[in-house]
Tab-separated table of C-alpha atoms and ligand atoms in Angstrom:
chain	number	residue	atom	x	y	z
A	1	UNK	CA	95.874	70.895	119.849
A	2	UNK	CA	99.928	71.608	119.823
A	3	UNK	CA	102.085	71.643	122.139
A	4	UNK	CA	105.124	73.868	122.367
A	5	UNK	CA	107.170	71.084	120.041
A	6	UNK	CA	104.648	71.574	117.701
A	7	UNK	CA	103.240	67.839	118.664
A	8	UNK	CA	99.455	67.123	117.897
A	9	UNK	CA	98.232	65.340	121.425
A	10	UNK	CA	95.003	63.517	120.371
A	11	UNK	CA	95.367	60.813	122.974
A	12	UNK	CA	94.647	60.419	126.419
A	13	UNK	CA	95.541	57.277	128.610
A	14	UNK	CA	93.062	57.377	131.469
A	15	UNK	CA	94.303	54.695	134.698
A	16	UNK	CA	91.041	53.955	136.127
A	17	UNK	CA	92.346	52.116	139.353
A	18	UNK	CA	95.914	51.696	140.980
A	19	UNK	CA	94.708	48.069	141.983
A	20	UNK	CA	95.545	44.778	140.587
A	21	UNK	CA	95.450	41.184	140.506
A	22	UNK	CA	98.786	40.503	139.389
A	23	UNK	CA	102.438	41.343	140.811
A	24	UNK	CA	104.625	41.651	138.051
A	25	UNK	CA	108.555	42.135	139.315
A	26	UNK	CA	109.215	45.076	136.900
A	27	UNK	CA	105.700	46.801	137.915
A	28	UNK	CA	104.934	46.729	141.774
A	29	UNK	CA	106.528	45.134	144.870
A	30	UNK	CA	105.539	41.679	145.932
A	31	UNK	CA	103.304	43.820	148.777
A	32	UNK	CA	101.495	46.000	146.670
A	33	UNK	CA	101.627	49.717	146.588
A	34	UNK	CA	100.202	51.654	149.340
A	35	UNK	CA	96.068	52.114	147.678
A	36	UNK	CA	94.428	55.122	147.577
A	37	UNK	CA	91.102	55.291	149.027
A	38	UNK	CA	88.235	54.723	147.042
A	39	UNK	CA	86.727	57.743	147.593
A	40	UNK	CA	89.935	59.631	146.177
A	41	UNK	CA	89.638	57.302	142.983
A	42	UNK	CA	87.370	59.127	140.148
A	43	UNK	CA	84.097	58.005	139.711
A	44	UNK	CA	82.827	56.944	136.037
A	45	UNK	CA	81.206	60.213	135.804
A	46	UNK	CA	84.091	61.983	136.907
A	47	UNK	CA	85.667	60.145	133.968
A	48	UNK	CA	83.209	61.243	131.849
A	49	UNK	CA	82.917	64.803	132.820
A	50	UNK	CA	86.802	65.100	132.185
A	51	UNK	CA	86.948	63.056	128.740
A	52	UNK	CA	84.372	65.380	127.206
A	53	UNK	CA	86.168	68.504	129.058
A	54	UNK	CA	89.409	67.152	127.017
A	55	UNK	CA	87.577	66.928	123.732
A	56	UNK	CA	87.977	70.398	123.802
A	57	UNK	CA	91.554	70.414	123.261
A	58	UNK	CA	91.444	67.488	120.850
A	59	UNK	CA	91.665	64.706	122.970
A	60	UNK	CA	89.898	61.897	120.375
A	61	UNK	CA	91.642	58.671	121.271
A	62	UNK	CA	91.090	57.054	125.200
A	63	UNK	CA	93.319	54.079	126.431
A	64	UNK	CA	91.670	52.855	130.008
A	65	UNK	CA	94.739	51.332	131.647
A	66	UNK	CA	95.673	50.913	135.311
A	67	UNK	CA	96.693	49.030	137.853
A	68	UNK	CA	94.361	46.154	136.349
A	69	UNK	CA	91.565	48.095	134.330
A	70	UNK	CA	89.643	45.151	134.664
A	71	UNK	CA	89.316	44.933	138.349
A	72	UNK	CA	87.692	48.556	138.494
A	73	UNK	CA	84.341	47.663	139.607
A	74	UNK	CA	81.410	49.040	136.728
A	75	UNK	CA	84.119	49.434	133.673
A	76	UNK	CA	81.661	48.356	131.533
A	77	UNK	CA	79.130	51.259	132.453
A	78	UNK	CA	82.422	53.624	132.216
A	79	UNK	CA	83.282	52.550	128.265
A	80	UNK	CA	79.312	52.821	127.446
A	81	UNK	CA	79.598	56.383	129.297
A	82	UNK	CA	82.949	57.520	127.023
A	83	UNK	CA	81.402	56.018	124.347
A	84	UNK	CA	78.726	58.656	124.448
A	85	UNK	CA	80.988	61.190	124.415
A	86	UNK	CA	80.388	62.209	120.608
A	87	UNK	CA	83.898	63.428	119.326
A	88	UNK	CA	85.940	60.401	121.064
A	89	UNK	CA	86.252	58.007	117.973
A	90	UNK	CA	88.417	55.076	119.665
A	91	UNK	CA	88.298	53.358	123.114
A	92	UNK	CA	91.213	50.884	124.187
A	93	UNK	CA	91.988	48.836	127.250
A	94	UNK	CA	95.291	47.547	128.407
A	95	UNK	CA	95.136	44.677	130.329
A	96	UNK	CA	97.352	41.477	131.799
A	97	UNK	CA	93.736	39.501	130.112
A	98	UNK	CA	92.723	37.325	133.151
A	99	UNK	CA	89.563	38.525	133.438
A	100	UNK	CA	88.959	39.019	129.429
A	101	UNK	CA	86.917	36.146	129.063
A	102	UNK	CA	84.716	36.534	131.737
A	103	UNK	CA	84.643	40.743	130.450
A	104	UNK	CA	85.404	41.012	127.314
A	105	UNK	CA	81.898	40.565	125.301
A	106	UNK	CA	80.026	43.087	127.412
A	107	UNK	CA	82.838	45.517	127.101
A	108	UNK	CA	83.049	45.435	122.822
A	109	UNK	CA	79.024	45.841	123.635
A	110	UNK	CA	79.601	48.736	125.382
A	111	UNK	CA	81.678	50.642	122.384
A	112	UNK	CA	85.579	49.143	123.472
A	113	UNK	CA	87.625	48.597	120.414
A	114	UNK	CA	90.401	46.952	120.583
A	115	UNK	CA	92.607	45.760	123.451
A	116	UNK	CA	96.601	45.337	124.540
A	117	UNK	CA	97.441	42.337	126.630
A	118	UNK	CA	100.635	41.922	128.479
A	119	UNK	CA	102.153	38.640	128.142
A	120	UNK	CA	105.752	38.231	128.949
A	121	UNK	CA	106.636	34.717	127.924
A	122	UNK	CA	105.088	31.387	126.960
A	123	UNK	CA	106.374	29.059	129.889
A	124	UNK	CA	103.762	28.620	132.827
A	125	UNK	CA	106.116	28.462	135.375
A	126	UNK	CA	108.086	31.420	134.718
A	127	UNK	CA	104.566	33.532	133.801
A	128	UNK	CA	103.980	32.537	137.534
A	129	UNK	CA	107.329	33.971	138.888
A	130	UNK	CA	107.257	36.869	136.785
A	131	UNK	CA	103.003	38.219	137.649
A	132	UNK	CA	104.281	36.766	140.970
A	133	UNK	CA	100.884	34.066	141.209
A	134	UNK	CA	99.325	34.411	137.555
A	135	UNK	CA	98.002	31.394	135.579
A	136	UNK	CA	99.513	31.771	131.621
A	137	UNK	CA	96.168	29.546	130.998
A	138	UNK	CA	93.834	32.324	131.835
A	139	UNK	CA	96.203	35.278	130.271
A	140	UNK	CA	96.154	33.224	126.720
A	141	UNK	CA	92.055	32.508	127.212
A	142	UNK	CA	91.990	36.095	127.615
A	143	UNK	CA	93.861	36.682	124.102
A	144	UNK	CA	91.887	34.448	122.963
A	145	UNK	CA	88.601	36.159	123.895
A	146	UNK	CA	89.956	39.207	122.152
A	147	UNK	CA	90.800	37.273	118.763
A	148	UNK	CA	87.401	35.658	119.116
A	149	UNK	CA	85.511	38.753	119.626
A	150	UNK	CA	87.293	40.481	116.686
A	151	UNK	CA	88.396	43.371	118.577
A	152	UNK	CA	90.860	44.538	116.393
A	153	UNK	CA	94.020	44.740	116.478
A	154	UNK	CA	95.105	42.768	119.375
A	155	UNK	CA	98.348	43.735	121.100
A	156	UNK	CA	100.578	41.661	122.656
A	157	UNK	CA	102.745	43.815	124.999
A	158	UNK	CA	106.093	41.541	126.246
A	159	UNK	CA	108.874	43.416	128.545
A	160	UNK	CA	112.084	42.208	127.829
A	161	UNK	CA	114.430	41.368	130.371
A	162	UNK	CA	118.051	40.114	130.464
A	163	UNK	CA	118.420	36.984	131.901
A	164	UNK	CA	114.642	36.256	132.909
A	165	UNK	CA	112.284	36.241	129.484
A	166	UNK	CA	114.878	37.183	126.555
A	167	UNK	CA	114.903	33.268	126.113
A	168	UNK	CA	111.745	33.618	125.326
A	169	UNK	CA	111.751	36.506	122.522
A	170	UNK	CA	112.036	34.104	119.503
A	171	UNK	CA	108.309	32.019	121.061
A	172	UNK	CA	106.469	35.266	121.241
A	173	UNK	CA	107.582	36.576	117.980
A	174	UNK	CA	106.436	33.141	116.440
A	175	UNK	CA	102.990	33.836	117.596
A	176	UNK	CA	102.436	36.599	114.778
A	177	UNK	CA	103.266	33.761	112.569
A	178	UNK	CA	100.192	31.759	113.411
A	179	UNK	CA	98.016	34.682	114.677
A	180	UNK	CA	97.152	37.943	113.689
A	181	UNK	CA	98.371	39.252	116.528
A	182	UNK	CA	100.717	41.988	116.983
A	183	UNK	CA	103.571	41.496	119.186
A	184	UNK	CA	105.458	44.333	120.845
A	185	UNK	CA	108.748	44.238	122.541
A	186	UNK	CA	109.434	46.619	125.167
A	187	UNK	CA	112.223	48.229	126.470
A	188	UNK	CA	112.525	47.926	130.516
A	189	UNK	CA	111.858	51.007	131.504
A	190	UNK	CA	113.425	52.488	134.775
A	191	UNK	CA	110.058	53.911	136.518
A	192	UNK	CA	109.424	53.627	140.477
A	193	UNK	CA	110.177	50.606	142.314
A	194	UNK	CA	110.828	47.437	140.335
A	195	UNK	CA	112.598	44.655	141.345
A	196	UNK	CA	113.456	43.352	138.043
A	197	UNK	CA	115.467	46.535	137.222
A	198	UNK	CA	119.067	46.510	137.859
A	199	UNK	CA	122.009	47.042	135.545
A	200	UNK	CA	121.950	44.544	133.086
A	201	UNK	CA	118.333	43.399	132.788
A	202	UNK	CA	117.195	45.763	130.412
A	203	UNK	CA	117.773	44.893	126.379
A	204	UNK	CA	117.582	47.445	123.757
A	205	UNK	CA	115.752	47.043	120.877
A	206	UNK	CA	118.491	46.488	118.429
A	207	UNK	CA	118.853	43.832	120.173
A	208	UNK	CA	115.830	42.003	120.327
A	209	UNK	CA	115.407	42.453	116.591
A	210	UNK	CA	118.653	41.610	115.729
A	211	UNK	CA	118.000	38.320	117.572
A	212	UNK	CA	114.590	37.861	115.956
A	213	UNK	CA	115.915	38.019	112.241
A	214	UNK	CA	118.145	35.718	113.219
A	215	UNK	CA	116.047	33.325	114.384
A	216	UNK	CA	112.808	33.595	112.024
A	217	UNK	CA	114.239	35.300	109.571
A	218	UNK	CA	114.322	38.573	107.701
A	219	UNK	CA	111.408	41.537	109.006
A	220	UNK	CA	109.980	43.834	106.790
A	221	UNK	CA	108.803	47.069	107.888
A	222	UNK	CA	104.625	47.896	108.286
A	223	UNK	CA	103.652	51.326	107.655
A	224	UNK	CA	100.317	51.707	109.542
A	225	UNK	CA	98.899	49.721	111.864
A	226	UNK	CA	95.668	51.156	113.830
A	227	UNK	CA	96.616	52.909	116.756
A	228	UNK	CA	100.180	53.064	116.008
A	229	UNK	CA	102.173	54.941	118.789
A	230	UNK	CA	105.550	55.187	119.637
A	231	UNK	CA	105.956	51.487	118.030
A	232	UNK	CA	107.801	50.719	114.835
A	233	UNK	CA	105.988	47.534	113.604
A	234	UNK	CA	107.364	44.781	110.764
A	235	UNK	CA	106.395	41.676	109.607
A	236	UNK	CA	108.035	38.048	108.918
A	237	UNK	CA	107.730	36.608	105.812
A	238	UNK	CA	104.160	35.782	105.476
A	239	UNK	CA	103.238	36.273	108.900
A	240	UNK	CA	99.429	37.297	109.638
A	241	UNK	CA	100.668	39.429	112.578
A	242	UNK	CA	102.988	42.235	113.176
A	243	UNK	CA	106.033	42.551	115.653
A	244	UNK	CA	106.543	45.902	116.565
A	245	UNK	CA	109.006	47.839	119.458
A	246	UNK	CA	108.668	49.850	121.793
A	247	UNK	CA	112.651	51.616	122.616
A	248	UNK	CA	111.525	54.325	125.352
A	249	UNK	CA	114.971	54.191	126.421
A	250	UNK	CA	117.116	53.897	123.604
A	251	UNK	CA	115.145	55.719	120.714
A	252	UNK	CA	113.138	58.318	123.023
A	253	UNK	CA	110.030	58.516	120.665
A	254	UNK	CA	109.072	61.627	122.043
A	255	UNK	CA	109.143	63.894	119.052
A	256	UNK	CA	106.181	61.253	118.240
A	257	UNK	CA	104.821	61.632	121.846
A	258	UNK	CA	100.520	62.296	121.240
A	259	UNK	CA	99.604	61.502	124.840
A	260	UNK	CA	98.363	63.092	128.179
A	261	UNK	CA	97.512	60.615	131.224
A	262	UNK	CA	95.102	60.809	133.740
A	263	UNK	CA	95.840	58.991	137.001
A	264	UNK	CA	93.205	57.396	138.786
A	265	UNK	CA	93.364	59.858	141.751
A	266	UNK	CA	92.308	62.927	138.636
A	267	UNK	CA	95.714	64.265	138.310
A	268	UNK	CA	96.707	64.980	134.849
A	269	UNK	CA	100.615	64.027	133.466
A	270	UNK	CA	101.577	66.021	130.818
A	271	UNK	CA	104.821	62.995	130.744
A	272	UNK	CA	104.993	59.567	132.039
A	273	UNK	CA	108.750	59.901	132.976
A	274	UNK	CA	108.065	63.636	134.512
A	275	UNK	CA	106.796	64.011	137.912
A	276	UNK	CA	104.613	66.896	136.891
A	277	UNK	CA	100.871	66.938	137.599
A	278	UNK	CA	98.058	68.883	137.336
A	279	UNK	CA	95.559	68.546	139.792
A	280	UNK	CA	91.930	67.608	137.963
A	281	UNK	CA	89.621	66.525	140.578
A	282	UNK	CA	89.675	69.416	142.858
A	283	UNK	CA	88.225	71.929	140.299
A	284	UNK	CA	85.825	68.905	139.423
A	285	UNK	CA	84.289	68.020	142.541
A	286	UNK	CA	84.011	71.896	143.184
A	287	UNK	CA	81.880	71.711	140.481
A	288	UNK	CA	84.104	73.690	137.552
A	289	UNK	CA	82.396	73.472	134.108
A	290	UNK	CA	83.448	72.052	131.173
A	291	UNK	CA	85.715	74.896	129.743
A	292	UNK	CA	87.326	75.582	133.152
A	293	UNK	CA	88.380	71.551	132.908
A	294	UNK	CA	89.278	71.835	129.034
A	295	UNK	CA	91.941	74.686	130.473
A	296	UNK	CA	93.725	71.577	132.858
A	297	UNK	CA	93.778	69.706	129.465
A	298	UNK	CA	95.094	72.824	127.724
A	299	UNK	CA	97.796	73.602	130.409
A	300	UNK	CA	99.047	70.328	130.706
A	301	UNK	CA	99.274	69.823	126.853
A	302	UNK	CA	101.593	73.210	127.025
A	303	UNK	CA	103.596	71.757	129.926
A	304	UNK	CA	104.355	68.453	127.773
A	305	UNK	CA	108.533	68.533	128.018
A	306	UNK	CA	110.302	68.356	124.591
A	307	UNK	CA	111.423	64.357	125.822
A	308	UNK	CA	112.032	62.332	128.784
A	309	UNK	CA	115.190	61.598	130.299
A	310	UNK	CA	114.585	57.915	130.943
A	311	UNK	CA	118.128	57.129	129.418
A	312	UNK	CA	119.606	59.170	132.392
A	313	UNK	CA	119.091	56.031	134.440
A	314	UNK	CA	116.981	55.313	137.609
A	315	UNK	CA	114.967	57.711	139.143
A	316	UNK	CA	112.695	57.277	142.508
A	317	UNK	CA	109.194	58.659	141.510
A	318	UNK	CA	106.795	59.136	144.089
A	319	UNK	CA	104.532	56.969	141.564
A	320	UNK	CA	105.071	53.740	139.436
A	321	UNK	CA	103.605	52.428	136.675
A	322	UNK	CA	100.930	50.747	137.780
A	323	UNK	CA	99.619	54.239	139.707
A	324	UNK	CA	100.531	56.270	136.860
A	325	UNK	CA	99.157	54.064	134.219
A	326	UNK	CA	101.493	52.413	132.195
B	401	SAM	N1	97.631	45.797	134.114
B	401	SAM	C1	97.650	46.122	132.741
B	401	SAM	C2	98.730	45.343	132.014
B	401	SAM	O1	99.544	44.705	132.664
B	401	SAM	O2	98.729	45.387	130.787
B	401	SAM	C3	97.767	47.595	132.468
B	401	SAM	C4	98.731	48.403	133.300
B	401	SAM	S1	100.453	48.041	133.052
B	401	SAM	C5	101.207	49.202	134.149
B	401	SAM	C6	100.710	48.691	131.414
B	401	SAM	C7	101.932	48.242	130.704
B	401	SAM	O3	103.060	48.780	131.354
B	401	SAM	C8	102.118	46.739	130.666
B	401	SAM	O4	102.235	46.306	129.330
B	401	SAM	C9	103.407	46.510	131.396
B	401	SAM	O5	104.108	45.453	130.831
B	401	SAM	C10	104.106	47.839	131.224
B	401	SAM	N2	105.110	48.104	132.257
B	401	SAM	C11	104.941	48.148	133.594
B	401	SAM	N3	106.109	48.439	134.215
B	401	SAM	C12	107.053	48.581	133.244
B	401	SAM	C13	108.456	48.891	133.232
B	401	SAM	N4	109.146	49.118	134.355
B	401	SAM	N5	109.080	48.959	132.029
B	401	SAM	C14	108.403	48.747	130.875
B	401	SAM	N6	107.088	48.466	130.816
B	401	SAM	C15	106.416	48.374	131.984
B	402	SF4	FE1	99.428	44.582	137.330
B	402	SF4	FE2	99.818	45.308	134.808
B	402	SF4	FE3	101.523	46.081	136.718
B	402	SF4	FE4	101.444	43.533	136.008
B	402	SF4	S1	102.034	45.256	134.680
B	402	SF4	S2	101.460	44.320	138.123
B	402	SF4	S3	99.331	43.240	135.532
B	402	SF4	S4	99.421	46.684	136.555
């Protein structure tokens, strides 16, 4: 359906757990973030009941993010049980990869169909400092595991910051010129607590690509990729993958926007930058039927805001991206 900006919001990013196995500096503090409990966390069913409930209002396209989507315990069962859900043609995953190659067959068995896998430089040591303890071995195994498994297309999703990984922009846009792999720069983005944001760190996009061209050469711009979001993708001169970018801050996309998210607790975000919410699992586990959900979905499409404010600077939310579902 439309919103009030005359959007068409097909496209619901469901965060299926607030827990991970990674610390990244611009995501969660070296602690953690306080968990929920899991009897507050929606169970696959739950899932379920509320994906079909959002088919209603047009909801066709499900991204399972997190937290780490892969430490949920039974994802598999939860794709096979969206899968069934007859009007949702395409089920994603965003993950850091770690646990891809151990996961990743049984989930394409199960009806996922493509993935996005965070990977914010090349160099093992600073892969460490940034995820805080993770192994760049097992995070390229895991893109591997996607490539091998044809899931298609496969993502690459690198945060730029200033003076920790923009040395490192010109080595991940290289990789689209030996994979087919399709790389996506994003902008920092100044959501809850992060302790890589401070003034300075974050690069725009202009930027990046100006620094790109100069380095590998000329892009050219790709007019559809599968999927395609809020990123504006090209391609270097014969590459088999894309590099695309991601400018939340400095190009708010939001007259693109498609999206509602669903936190892992059942609260519905009409924006990821607006602490609005609409309480979901209440009405569920009270047992409200399908068109009484569908409404949630309906009220929090009409709630969507024309665009976020990101570019106003920091803002403490009571949630950050790995709660909301980044
Ligand atoms: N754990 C999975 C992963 O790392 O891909 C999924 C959840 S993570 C919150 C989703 C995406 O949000 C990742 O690509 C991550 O890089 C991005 N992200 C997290 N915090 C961010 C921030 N402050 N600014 C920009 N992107 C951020
Ligand atoms: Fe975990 Fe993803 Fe956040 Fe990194 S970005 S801490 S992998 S949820």
């Amino acid at each position: 359906m439309q919103d009030a900006y005359k959007r068409e919001i097909n496209y619901l990013r469901v965060s299926v757990t607030d827990r991970c196995n990674l610390r990244c500096i611009y995501c969660m503090p070296p602690g953690g973030v306080k968990l929920v409990s899991y009897n507050q966390i929606l169970r696959n069913e739950e899932i379920a009941r509320l994906v079909d409930a959002a088919t209603l209002t047009g909801i066709r396209k499900i991204r399972l993010t997190g937290g780490e989507p892969l430490v949920r315990r039974g994802l598999v069962k939860l794709v096979s049980a969206i899968r069934a859900v007859p009007e949702i043609d395409d089920i994603a995953l965003t993950t850091n990869g770690v646990l891809l190659p151990a996961m990743g067959r049984e989930l394409k068995e199960a009806g996922l169909c493509r993935v996005n896998i965070s990977l914010d430089t090349l160099d093992p040591a600073l892969f460490r400092s940034i995820t805080r303890y993770g192994e760049l071995d097992k995070a390229w195994k895991g893109i591997e595991t996607a490539l091998d498994l044809g899931l298609n297309p496969v993502k690459i999703n690198t945060v730029v910051m200033r003076g920790i990984n923009d040395s490192e922009i010109l080595r991940i846009a290289a990789l689209t010129l030996k994979y087919p792999l399709h790389v996506r720069f994003i902008e920092l983005m100044p959501v809850g607590t992060s302790d890589a944001w401070a003034p300075g760190r974050y690069v725009p996009t202009a930027e990046v690509k100006a620094a790109i061209e100069a380095g590998l050469g000329e892009m050219k711009e790709v007019r559809k990729l599968a999927g395609n979001g809020p990123a504006m993708y090209y391609r270097l001169s014969g590459a088999p993958g894309t590099i695309g970018f991601i400018s939340a801050v400095s190009d708010h996309f939001c007259q693109r926007c498609n999206r509602l998210r669903l936190t892992a607790e059942g609260m519905i975000r009409p924006c990821l930058h607006s602490g609005r919410e609409i309480d979901a699992r209440t009405p569920l586990r009270r047992g409200a039927g399908k068109t009484e959900l569908a409404d949630l979905f309906r009220q929090a499409v009409l709630k969507k805001p024309d665009r976020h404010n990101m570019d106003g600077g920091w803002r403490d939310e009571k949630r950050i991206m790995s709660q909301i579902g980044g």
